[in-house]
Amino acid sequence: DAGVTQSPTHLIKTRGQQVTLRCSPKSGHDTVSWYQQALGQGPQFIFQYYEEEERQRGNFPDRFSGHQFPNYSSELNVNALLLGDSALYLCASSPGRFGGTGYTFGSGTRLTVV
Amino acid sequence: DQQVKQNSPSLSVQEGRISILNCDYTNSMFDYFLWYKKYPAEGPTFLISISSIKDKNEDGRFTVFLNKSAKHLSLHIVPSQPGDSAVYFCAASVTGNQFYFGTGTSLTVIP
């Protein structure tokens, strides 16, 4: 049973560019949440997708946007990249919006902005 | 504005002894708390949870204690094993939805 799959695992982008990160949730999970983990920090909530709509959003600018597809997979898009966007981006899936213990994380995408 | 704090960045414990990891929070609306364990190059893995209606939850070697009046929770690992060496994150939420994470405590269990 595959868990949460994220791609790519590593990515290097130039300041000002745009990036798309992808996430396939665990089988049976329909909700995807995205987190940003900067070096030395805990994960910070970006947003959550359920039924193909953004349901909740953390304190992140509009440069961060997302999408959820009918098969529950999700994309995170970041426009006009800044050096400060360099971080590990984690996708978490859950069976329903209030995942609690059902929250399963992927291994993350390491984004480096140069 | 860090709503969940882990004030000890690192902890070293001898194998077989007790490891105690601490976490403080500021938002009294938090009603669901989790501990996650993270190895390098992997995503966080769920360890144990507790809701605000309880003050203790046990799962094998792991016990989480919640002190709502002090807005404090702790994770006890007894006995500690070398395989427990990892970064431990405390997380809190309202209704188990959006989670607020602490900055993590790196635990090293010395054989």
XYZ file of N, CA and C in Angstrom:
675
model
N 0.854 -1.193 0.000
C 0.000 0.000 0.000
C 0.889 1.240 0.000
N 0.892 1.971 -1.137
C 1.737 3.145 -1.234
C 1.209 4.220 -0.307
N 2.143 4.918 0.302
C 1.773 6.038 1.137
C 1.612 7.270 0.276
N 1.986 8.399 0.814
C 1.913 9.668 0.095
C 3.156 9.804 -0.776
N 2.949 10.083 -2.039
C 4.060 10.206 -2.981
C 4.193 11.641 -3.432
N 5.405 12.184 -3.331
C 5.649 13.555 -3.776
C 6.728 13.567 -4.859
N 6.545 14.474 -5.813
C 7.561 14.627 -6.850
C 7.701 16.093 -7.247
N 8.907 16.502 -7.651
C 10.152 15.747 -7.551
C 10.659 15.732 -6.108
N 11.738 15.024 -5.859
C 12.290 14.983 -4.505
C 13.150 16.212 -4.234
N 13.842 16.672 -5.272
C 14.680 17.863 -5.151
C 14.473 18.741 -6.376
N 14.634 20.036 -6.166
C 14.411 20.985 -7.251
C 15.229 22.241 -6.980
N 15.875 22.746 -8.017
C 16.596 24.017 -7.903
C 15.994 24.986 -8.919
N 15.589 26.152 -8.431
C 14.978 27.168 -9.301
C 15.676 28.506 -9.077
N 15.503 29.370 -10.055
C 16.065 30.710 -9.970
C 15.013 31.683 -9.446
N 15.464 32.632 -8.683
C 14.564 33.677 -8.161
C 13.719 34.271 -9.294
N 12.435 34.422 -9.038
C 11.524 34.970 -10.033
C 10.804 33.925 -10.869
N 11.326 32.711 -10.866
C 10.683 31.648 -11.642
C 9.445 31.125 -10.919
N 8.784 30.197 -11.598
C 7.598 29.551 -11.044
C 7.887 28.059 -10.889
N 7.241 27.428 -9.897
C 7.493 26.017 -9.664
C 6.170 25.299 -9.368
N 6.102 24.040 -9.768
C 4.936 23.203 -9.469
C 5.404 21.923 -8.795
N 4.845 21.648 -7.643
C 5.145 20.432 -6.905
C 3.901 19.546 -6.915
N 4.137 18.229 -6.914
C 3.019 17.299 -7.051
C 2.917 16.324 -5.893
N 1.698 15.890 -5.636
C 1.440 15.002 -4.506
C 0.337 14.009 -4.861
N 0.607 12.741 -4.607
C -0.434 11.713 -4.728
C -0.753 11.210 -3.337
N -1.998 11.311 -2.911
C -2.320 10.926 -1.535
C -2.309 9.415 -1.337
N -2.299 9.034 -0.089
C -2.403 7.628 0.268
C -3.749 7.083 -0.213
N -3.751 5.813 -0.598
C -4.981 5.192 -1.065
C -6.065 5.299 0.004
N -7.255 5.747 -0.408
C -8.357 5.889 0.540
C -8.468 7.266 1.156
N -7.467 8.106 0.926
C -7.489 9.471 1.461
C -7.998 10.440 0.393
N -8.824 11.408 0.810
C -9.397 12.339 -0.146
C -9.026 13.792 0.126
N -8.266 14.028 1.164
C -7.917 15.394 1.563
C -6.406 15.554 1.541
N -5.952 16.656 0.975
C -4.516 16.924 0.885
C -4.225 18.279 1.514
N -3.222 18.294 2.377
C -2.750 19.535 2.984
C -1.278 19.723 2.633
N -0.893 20.956 2.456
C 0.496 21.268 2.130
C 1.123 22.060 3.274
N 2.384 21.717 3.581
C 3.143 22.388 4.623
C 4.497 22.803 4.073
N 5.014 23.900 4.597
C 6.369 24.356 4.277
C 7.225 24.211 5.531
N 8.364 23.547 5.386
C 9.273 23.423 6.526
C 10.598 24.074 6.176
N 10.836 25.238 6.735
C 12.119 25.917 6.556
C 13.148 25.263 7.465
N 14.404 25.499 7.157
C 15.492 24.879 7.902
C 15.418 25.265 9.384
N 15.438 24.248 10.245
C 15.415 24.505 11.676
C 14.060 24.852 12.242
N 13.026 24.787 11.410
C 11.672 25.124 11.854
C 10.759 23.908 11.748
N 9.605 24.017 12.379
C 8.596 22.992 12.196
C 7.785 23.272 10.939
N 7.052 22.286 10.464
C 6.203 22.501 9.290
C 5.164 23.600 9.543
N 4.930 24.432 8.531
C 3.910 25.481 8.615
C 2.847 25.224 7.566
N 1.598 25.312 7.995
C 0.458 25.011 7.142
C 0.311 26.040 6.034
N 0.211 25.550 4.786
C -0.005 26.439 3.646
C -1.491 26.463 3.307
N -2.039 25.319 2.919
C -3.472 25.210 2.647
C -3.897 23.762 2.576
N -5.215 23.585 2.533
C -5.793 22.249 2.484
C -6.799 22.178 1.340
N -6.798 21.045 0.629
C -7.750 20.826 -0.456
C -8.636 19.630 -0.159
N -9.904 19.827 -0.380
C -10.898 18.778 -0.192
C -11.984 18.986 -1.227
N -12.391 17.933 -1.894
C -13.399 18.029 -2.961
C -13.023 19.092 -3.983
N -11.748 19.092 -4.321
C -11.187 19.940 -5.382
C -11.263 21.433 -5.079
N -11.488 21.764 -3.824
C -11.525 23.182 -3.452
C -10.583 23.452 -2.282
N -10.039 24.653 -2.265
C -9.232 25.085 -1.129
C -10.175 25.356 0.029
N -9.972 24.642 1.137
C -10.902 24.732 2.264
C -10.374 25.588 3.400
N -9.079 25.626 3.516
C -8.473 26.381 4.601
C -7.099 26.833 4.140
N -6.683 27.995 4.626
C -5.416 28.543 4.185
C -4.668 29.120 5.370
N -3.369 28.900 5.385
C -2.523 29.491 6.403
C -2.060 30.869 5.976
N -1.086 31.399 6.678
C -0.621 32.760 6.447
C 0.453 32.795 5.364
N 0.046 32.503 4.145
C 0.951 32.515 3.001
C 0.382 33.427 1.918
N 1.269 34.119 1.181
C 0.793 35.065 0.158
C 0.140 34.344 -1.020
N -0.511 35.134 -1.866
C -1.221 34.587 -3.022
C -0.284 33.963 -4.051
N 1.020 34.202 -3.903
C 1.971 33.546 -4.823
C 1.900 32.026 -4.686
N 1.379 31.597 -3.559
C 1.207 30.161 -3.316
C -0.225 29.781 -3.690
N -0.349 28.880 -4.623
C -1.676 28.433 -5.037
C -1.643 26.928 -5.247
N -2.815 26.353 -5.354
C -2.850 24.909 -5.490
C -4.018 24.434 -6.321
N -4.055 23.150 -6.433
C -5.142 22.522 -7.191
C -5.283 21.096 -6.702
N -6.531 20.613 -6.728
C -6.751 19.203 -6.457
C -7.539 18.616 -7.617
N -7.141 17.462 -8.057
C -7.757 16.800 -9.211
C -8.806 15.796 -8.751
N -9.654 15.349 -9.691
C -10.716 14.397 -9.310
C -10.197 13.109 -8.679
N -8.949 12.732 -8.977
C -8.384 11.515 -8.368
C -7.726 11.818 -7.010
N -7.968 13.010 -6.484
C -7.495 13.496 -5.179
C -6.037 13.949 -5.167
N -5.291 13.705 -6.247
C -3.921 14.198 -6.263
C -3.939 15.726 -6.269
N -2.791 16.312 -5.959
C -2.767 17.761 -5.774
C -1.459 18.344 -6.297
N -1.532 19.611 -6.643
C -0.349 20.377 -7.021
C -0.245 21.624 -6.152
N 0.994 21.994 -5.878
C 1.285 23.258 -5.219
C 2.077 24.091 -6.203
N 1.632 25.289 -6.476
C 2.316 26.203 -7.381
C 2.815 27.412 -6.595
N 4.049 27.790 -6.880
C 4.590 28.997 -6.276
C 5.115 29.880 -7.399
N 4.603 31.095 -7.484
C 5.022 32.052 -8.510
C 6.039 33.039 -7.950
N 6.777 33.670 -8.870
C 7.722 34.734 -8.493
C 8.564 34.311 -7.289
N 9.275 33.224 -7.445
C 10.028 32.640 -6.332
C 10.996 33.633 -5.699
N 11.042 33.563 -4.369
C 11.979 34.348 -3.578
C 12.989 33.408 -2.940
N 14.130 33.962 -2.560
C 15.126 33.131 -1.883
C 14.527 32.487 -0.634
N 13.665 33.198 0.041
C 13.040 32.716 1.280
C 12.060 31.581 1.083
N 11.762 31.264 -0.172
C 10.867 30.130 -0.440
C 11.626 28.804 -0.388
N 12.928 28.876 -0.267
C 13.728 27.653 -0.154
C 13.331 26.919 1.116
N 12.895 25.679 0.961
C 12.374 24.918 2.100
C 12.055 23.501 1.645
N 11.686 22.683 2.615
C 11.127 21.363 2.340
C 9.608 21.517 2.302
N 8.995 21.092 1.218
C 7.545 21.199 1.089
C 6.940 19.813 1.288
N 6.100 19.723 2.293
C 5.505 18.451 2.676
C 4.034 18.412 2.305
N 3.641 17.294 1.784
C 2.230 17.038 1.488
C 1.735 16.027 2.514
N 0.550 16.246 3.037
C -0.055 15.307 3.981
C -1.455 14.982 3.499
N -1.795 13.711 3.526
C -3.158 13.340 3.132
C -3.897 12.755 4.328
N -5.198 12.795 4.250
C -6.024 12.270 5.341
C -7.375 11.843 4.789
N -8.053 10.943 5.516
C -9.397 10.518 5.120
C -10.425 11.516 5.634
N -10.678 12.561 4.913
C -11.565 13.603 5.382
C -10.779 14.801 5.877
N -11.484 15.883 6.083
C -10.836 17.153 6.426
C -10.239 17.137 7.810
N -10.867 16.370 8.704
C -10.380 16.392 10.084
C -9.608 15.113 10.320
N -8.414 15.099 9.705
C -7.649 13.855 9.641
C -7.165 13.333 10.953
N -6.726 14.202 11.839
C -6.224 13.739 13.122
C -5.138 12.706 12.952
N -5.326 11.537 13.506
C -4.293 10.506 13.431
C -4.158 9.934 12.038
N -5.111 10.253 11.155
C -5.033 9.725 9.800
C -4.151 10.542 8.890
N -3.531 11.584 9.420
C -2.645 12.475 8.673
C -1.379 11.699 8.324
N -1.143 11.504 7.022
C 0.063 10.804 6.574
C 0.887 11.752 5.718
N 2.143 11.902 6.065
C 3.022 12.806 5.334
C 3.822 12.071 4.267
N 4.113 12.770 3.185
C 5.084 12.303 2.211
C 6.485 12.686 2.669
N 7.463 12.289 1.879
C 8.861 12.571 2.237
C 9.289 13.980 1.865
N 8.458 14.665 1.102
C 8.727 16.062 0.817
C 9.479 16.324 -0.471
N 9.396 17.566 -0.901
C 10.181 18.076 -2.022
C 11.087 19.170 -1.483
N 12.376 18.997 -1.685
C 13.334 20.007 -1.237
C 13.516 21.024 -2.348
N 13.031 22.250 -2.130
C 13.142 23.322 -3.112
C 14.253 24.276 -2.702
N 15.157 24.517 -3.620
C 16.222 25.491 -3.406
C 16.061 26.598 -4.440
N 15.980 27.839 -3.976
C 15.867 28.994 -4.863
C 17.199 29.738 -4.824
N 17.783 29.921 -6.011
C 19.106 30.578 -6.081
C 19.025 31.900 -6.849
N 4.961 34.505 15.247
C 4.052 34.205 16.347
C 3.908 32.690 16.481
N 4.768 32.116 17.318
C 4.828 30.670 17.444
C 3.808 30.223 18.483
N 2.777 29.521 18.053
C 1.740 29.092 18.983
C 2.104 27.797 19.697
N 3.055 27.067 19.124
C 3.515 25.820 19.741
C 5.032 25.910 19.855
N 5.536 25.678 21.054
C 6.969 25.849 21.277
C 7.602 24.606 21.876
N 8.734 24.257 21.328
C 9.565 23.208 21.910
C 10.889 23.879 22.236
N 11.114 24.126 23.503
C 12.230 24.972 23.910
C 13.573 24.244 23.969
N 13.536 22.922 23.889
C 14.791 22.171 23.897
C 15.082 21.683 22.493
N 16.073 22.251 21.820
C 16.371 21.808 20.462
C 16.954 20.401 20.409
N 17.588 19.971 21.518
C 18.190 18.647 21.495
C 18.168 18.013 22.880
N 18.255 16.689 22.867
C 18.222 15.913 24.108
C 19.014 14.638 23.889
N 19.881 14.302 24.846
C 20.636 13.046 24.794
C 20.293 12.206 26.005
N 20.037 10.922 25.762
C 19.611 10.013 26.834
C 20.330 8.675 26.646
N 20.669 8.043 27.748
C 21.261 6.712 27.678
C 20.186 5.679 27.336
N 20.583 4.684 26.582
C 19.671 3.585 26.244
C 19.104 2.971 27.527
N 17.800 2.687 27.515
C 17.148 2.091 28.672
C 16.555 3.086 29.642
N 17.024 4.335 29.564
C 16.504 5.367 30.457
C 15.254 6.005 29.854
N 14.658 6.915 30.623
C 13.475 7.618 30.152
C 13.871 8.868 29.363
N 13.182 9.084 28.244
C 13.317 10.339 27.508
C 12.047 11.145 27.741
N 12.221 12.413 28.067
C 11.070 13.302 28.274
C 11.210 14.495 27.346
N 10.272 14.633 26.436
C 10.273 15.751 25.501
C 9.092 16.666 25.841
N 9.362 17.961 25.873
C 8.358 18.916 26.330
C 7.868 19.841 25.219
N 6.654 20.324 25.408
C 6.022 21.185 24.422
C 5.065 22.136 25.137
N 5.098 23.405 24.784
C 4.187 24.395 25.353
C 3.376 25.043 24.233
N 2.153 25.428 24.542
C 1.334 26.088 23.538
C 0.644 27.303 24.152
N 0.214 28.207 23.296
C -0.369 29.450 23.786
C -1.867 29.548 23.533
N -2.378 28.830 22.547
C -3.779 28.964 22.156
C -4.664 28.016 22.982
N -5.494 28.554 23.834
C -6.332 27.722 24.695
C -7.447 27.016 23.917
N -7.624 27.366 22.640
C -8.637 26.700 21.810
C -8.144 25.366 21.260
N -6.864 25.120 21.320
C -6.344 23.842 20.832
C -6.991 22.698 21.603
N -7.477 21.695 20.870
C -8.148 20.593 21.542
C -7.641 19.233 21.079
N -6.622 19.250 20.245
C -6.101 17.975 19.742
C -4.614 18.128 19.533
N -3.859 17.185 20.066
C -2.403 17.299 20.066
C -1.783 15.999 19.557
N -0.702 16.154 18.808
C -0.018 14.976 18.270
C 1.475 15.118 18.460
N 2.136 13.996 18.490
C 3.587 13.949 18.379
C 3.939 13.206 17.095
N 4.884 13.794 16.359
C 5.395 13.182 15.151
C 6.890 12.943 15.335
N 7.374 11.923 14.650
C 8.785 11.564 14.673
C 9.298 11.698 13.254
N 10.492 12.266 13.098
C 11.024 12.472 11.752
C 12.469 12.022 11.666
N 12.719 11.118 10.717
C 14.080 10.725 10.389
C 14.549 11.585 9.215
N 15.863 11.760 9.067
C 16.382 12.519 7.923
C 15.884 11.953 6.602
N 15.569 12.822 5.674
C 15.142 12.454 4.320
C 13.797 11.725 4.290
N 13.074 11.776 5.381
C 11.727 11.193 5.396
C 10.740 12.237 5.901
N 9.452 12.026 5.580
C 8.430 12.890 6.138
C 8.153 12.517 7.583
N 7.493 13.413 8.327
C 7.125 13.103 9.719
C 6.189 11.899 9.766
N 6.363 11.086 10.793
C 5.525 9.903 11.003
C 4.755 10.071 12.302
N 3.449 9.838 12.229
C 2.611 9.966 13.421
C 3.060 8.998 14.509
N 3.114 9.501 15.744
C 3.559 8.681 16.870
C 2.417 8.425 17.854
N 1.854 9.475 18.395
C 0.816 9.347 19.406
C 0.038 10.651 19.489
N -1.228 10.554 19.897
C -2.060 11.749 19.989
C -2.794 11.786 21.318
N -3.363 12.954 21.609
C -4.195 13.096 22.792
C -5.199 14.205 22.549
N -6.433 13.986 22.984
C -7.421 15.048 22.876
C -7.509 15.767 24.214
N -8.116 16.943 24.181
C -8.135 17.778 25.386
C -9.035 17.230 26.490
N -9.818 16.192 26.179
C -10.671 15.630 27.224
C -9.899 14.634 28.092
N -8.677 14.340 27.691
C -7.850 13.408 28.452
C -6.627 14.136 29.000
N -5.974 13.537 29.988
C -4.710 14.109 30.444
C -3.548 13.130 30.247
N -3.863 11.954 29.743
C -2.800 10.967 29.509
C -3.247 9.990 28.434
N -2.289 9.616 27.592
C -2.557 8.572 26.607
C -1.290 7.749 26.436
N -1.465 6.424 26.456
C -0.330 5.516 26.402
C -0.398 4.639 25.178
N 0.766 4.370 24.599
C 0.846 3.419 23.494
C 2.211 2.752 23.568
N 2.235 1.601 24.207
C 3.501 0.885 24.347
C 4.497 1.657 25.183
N 5.652 1.926 24.592
C 6.688 2.652 25.325
C 6.450 4.162 25.373
N 5.452 4.634 24.655
C 5.210 6.065 24.519
C 3.977 6.498 25.318
N 4.159 7.556 26.104
C 3.047 8.132 26.865
C 3.063 9.637 26.666
N 1.907 10.204 26.381
C 1.799 11.652 26.273
C 0.945 12.149 27.435
N 1.424 13.208 28.066
C 0.712 13.836 29.179
C 0.300 15.244 28.759
N -0.917 15.611 29.123
C -1.422 16.945 28.792
C -1.835 17.668 30.067
N -1.293 18.858 30.256
C -1.665 19.709 31.386
C -2.295 20.973 30.806
N -3.622 20.975 30.751
C -4.321 22.075 30.075
C -4.158 23.401 30.811
N -4.131 23.358 32.117
C -4.020 24.611 32.868
C -2.674 25.271 32.611
N -1.641 24.455 32.443
C -0.302 24.987 32.158
C -0.040 25.126 30.675
N -0.970 24.671 29.849
C -0.789 24.641 28.388
C 0.535 23.950 28.047
N 0.668 22.750 28.548
C 1.925 22.021 28.415
C 1.633 20.557 28.140
N 2.395 19.995 27.221
C 2.337 18.548 27.064
C 3.735 17.984 26.974
N 3.823 16.712 27.317
C 5.126 16.058 27.294
C 4.972 14.656 26.733
N 6.053 14.181 26.155
C 6.126 12.833 25.614
C 7.184 12.077 26.408
N 6.787 10.942 26.975
C 7.716 10.100 27.714
C 7.968 8.835 26.901
N 9.222 8.491 26.763
C 9.606 7.263 26.074
C 10.381 6.397 27.071
N 9.786 5.234 27.399
C 10.412 4.349 28.380
C 10.278 2.882 27.943
N 11.358 2.116 27.846
C 12.742 2.584 27.900
C 13.169 3.118 26.541
N 14.085 4.050 26.541
C 14.574 4.617 25.286
C 15.473 3.613 24.576
N 15.367 3.601 23.233
C 16.158 2.695 22.408
C 16.911 3.502 21.353
N 18.044 3.010 20.886
C 18.799 3.755 19.865
C 17.965 4.090 18.627
N 17.031 3.222 18.272
C 16.164 3.475 17.119
C 15.203 4.624 17.332
N 15.103 5.103 18.557
C 14.242 6.261 18.833
C 14.925 7.576 18.466
N 16.200 7.520 18.148
C 16.935 8.733 17.796
C 16.336 9.339 16.527
N 15.816 10.538 16.648
C 15.119 11.214 15.559
C 14.771 12.620 16.042
N 14.138 13.389 15.161
C 13.590 14.686 15.563
C 12.110 14.484 15.885
N 11.682 14.985 17.026
C 10.297 14.846 17.461
C 9.603 16.209 17.400
N 8.468 16.218 16.725
C 7.678 17.441 16.612
C 6.378 17.287 17.385
N 6.045 18.313 18.108
C 4.763 18.434 18.774
C 3.861 19.248 17.848
N 2.592 18.888 17.744
C 1.662 19.627 16.890
C 0.322 19.758 17.595
N -0.351 20.875 17.355
C -1.633 21.127 18.008
C -2.623 21.677 16.999
N -3.891 21.433 17.248
C -4.912 21.931 16.326
C -6.222 22.182 17.052
N -7.089 22.897 16.348
C -8.480 23.023 16.779
C -9.279 22.098 15.879
N -9.938 21.125 16.418
C -10.778 20.134 15.710
C -9.989 19.161 14.850
N -8.682 19.092 15.016
C -7.916 18.091 14.274
C -7.735 18.394 12.814
N -7.806 19.657 12.449
C -7.696 20.038 11.053
C -6.334 20.643 10.768
N -6.206 21.923 10.704
C -4.925 22.582 10.485
C -4.059 22.418 11.722
N -2.838 21.947 11.514
C -1.946 21.708 12.647
C -0.858 22.762 12.730
N -0.553 23.155 13.966
C 0.547 24.068 14.252
C 1.650 23.244 14.896
N 2.837 23.330 14.309
C 3.953 22.513 14.759
C 4.943 23.328 15.569
N 5.605 22.654 16.513
C 6.755 23.229 17.179
C 7.987 23.101 16.283
N 9.111 23.582 16.773
C 10.336 23.585 15.974
C 11.113 22.287 16.081
N 10.650 21.379 16.942
C 11.266 20.064 17.011
C 12.341 19.941 18.081
N 12.486 18.715 18.582
C 13.566 18.361 19.506
C 14.289 17.156 18.938
N 15.590 17.292 18.776
C 16.394 16.181 18.256
C 16.821 15.286 19.409
N 16.317 14.066 19.414
C 16.625 13.108 20.469
C 17.730 12.167 20.003
N 18.746 12.018 20.834
C 19.815 11.048 20.588
C 19.825 10.065 21.742
N 19.653 8.790 21.435
C 19.713 7.746 22.449
C 21.055 7.053 22.313
N 21.835 7.138 23.362
C 23.219 6.636 23.334
C 23.244 5.186 23.794
N 23.809 4.302 22.951
C 23.833 2.871 23.318
C 24.724 2.614 24.539
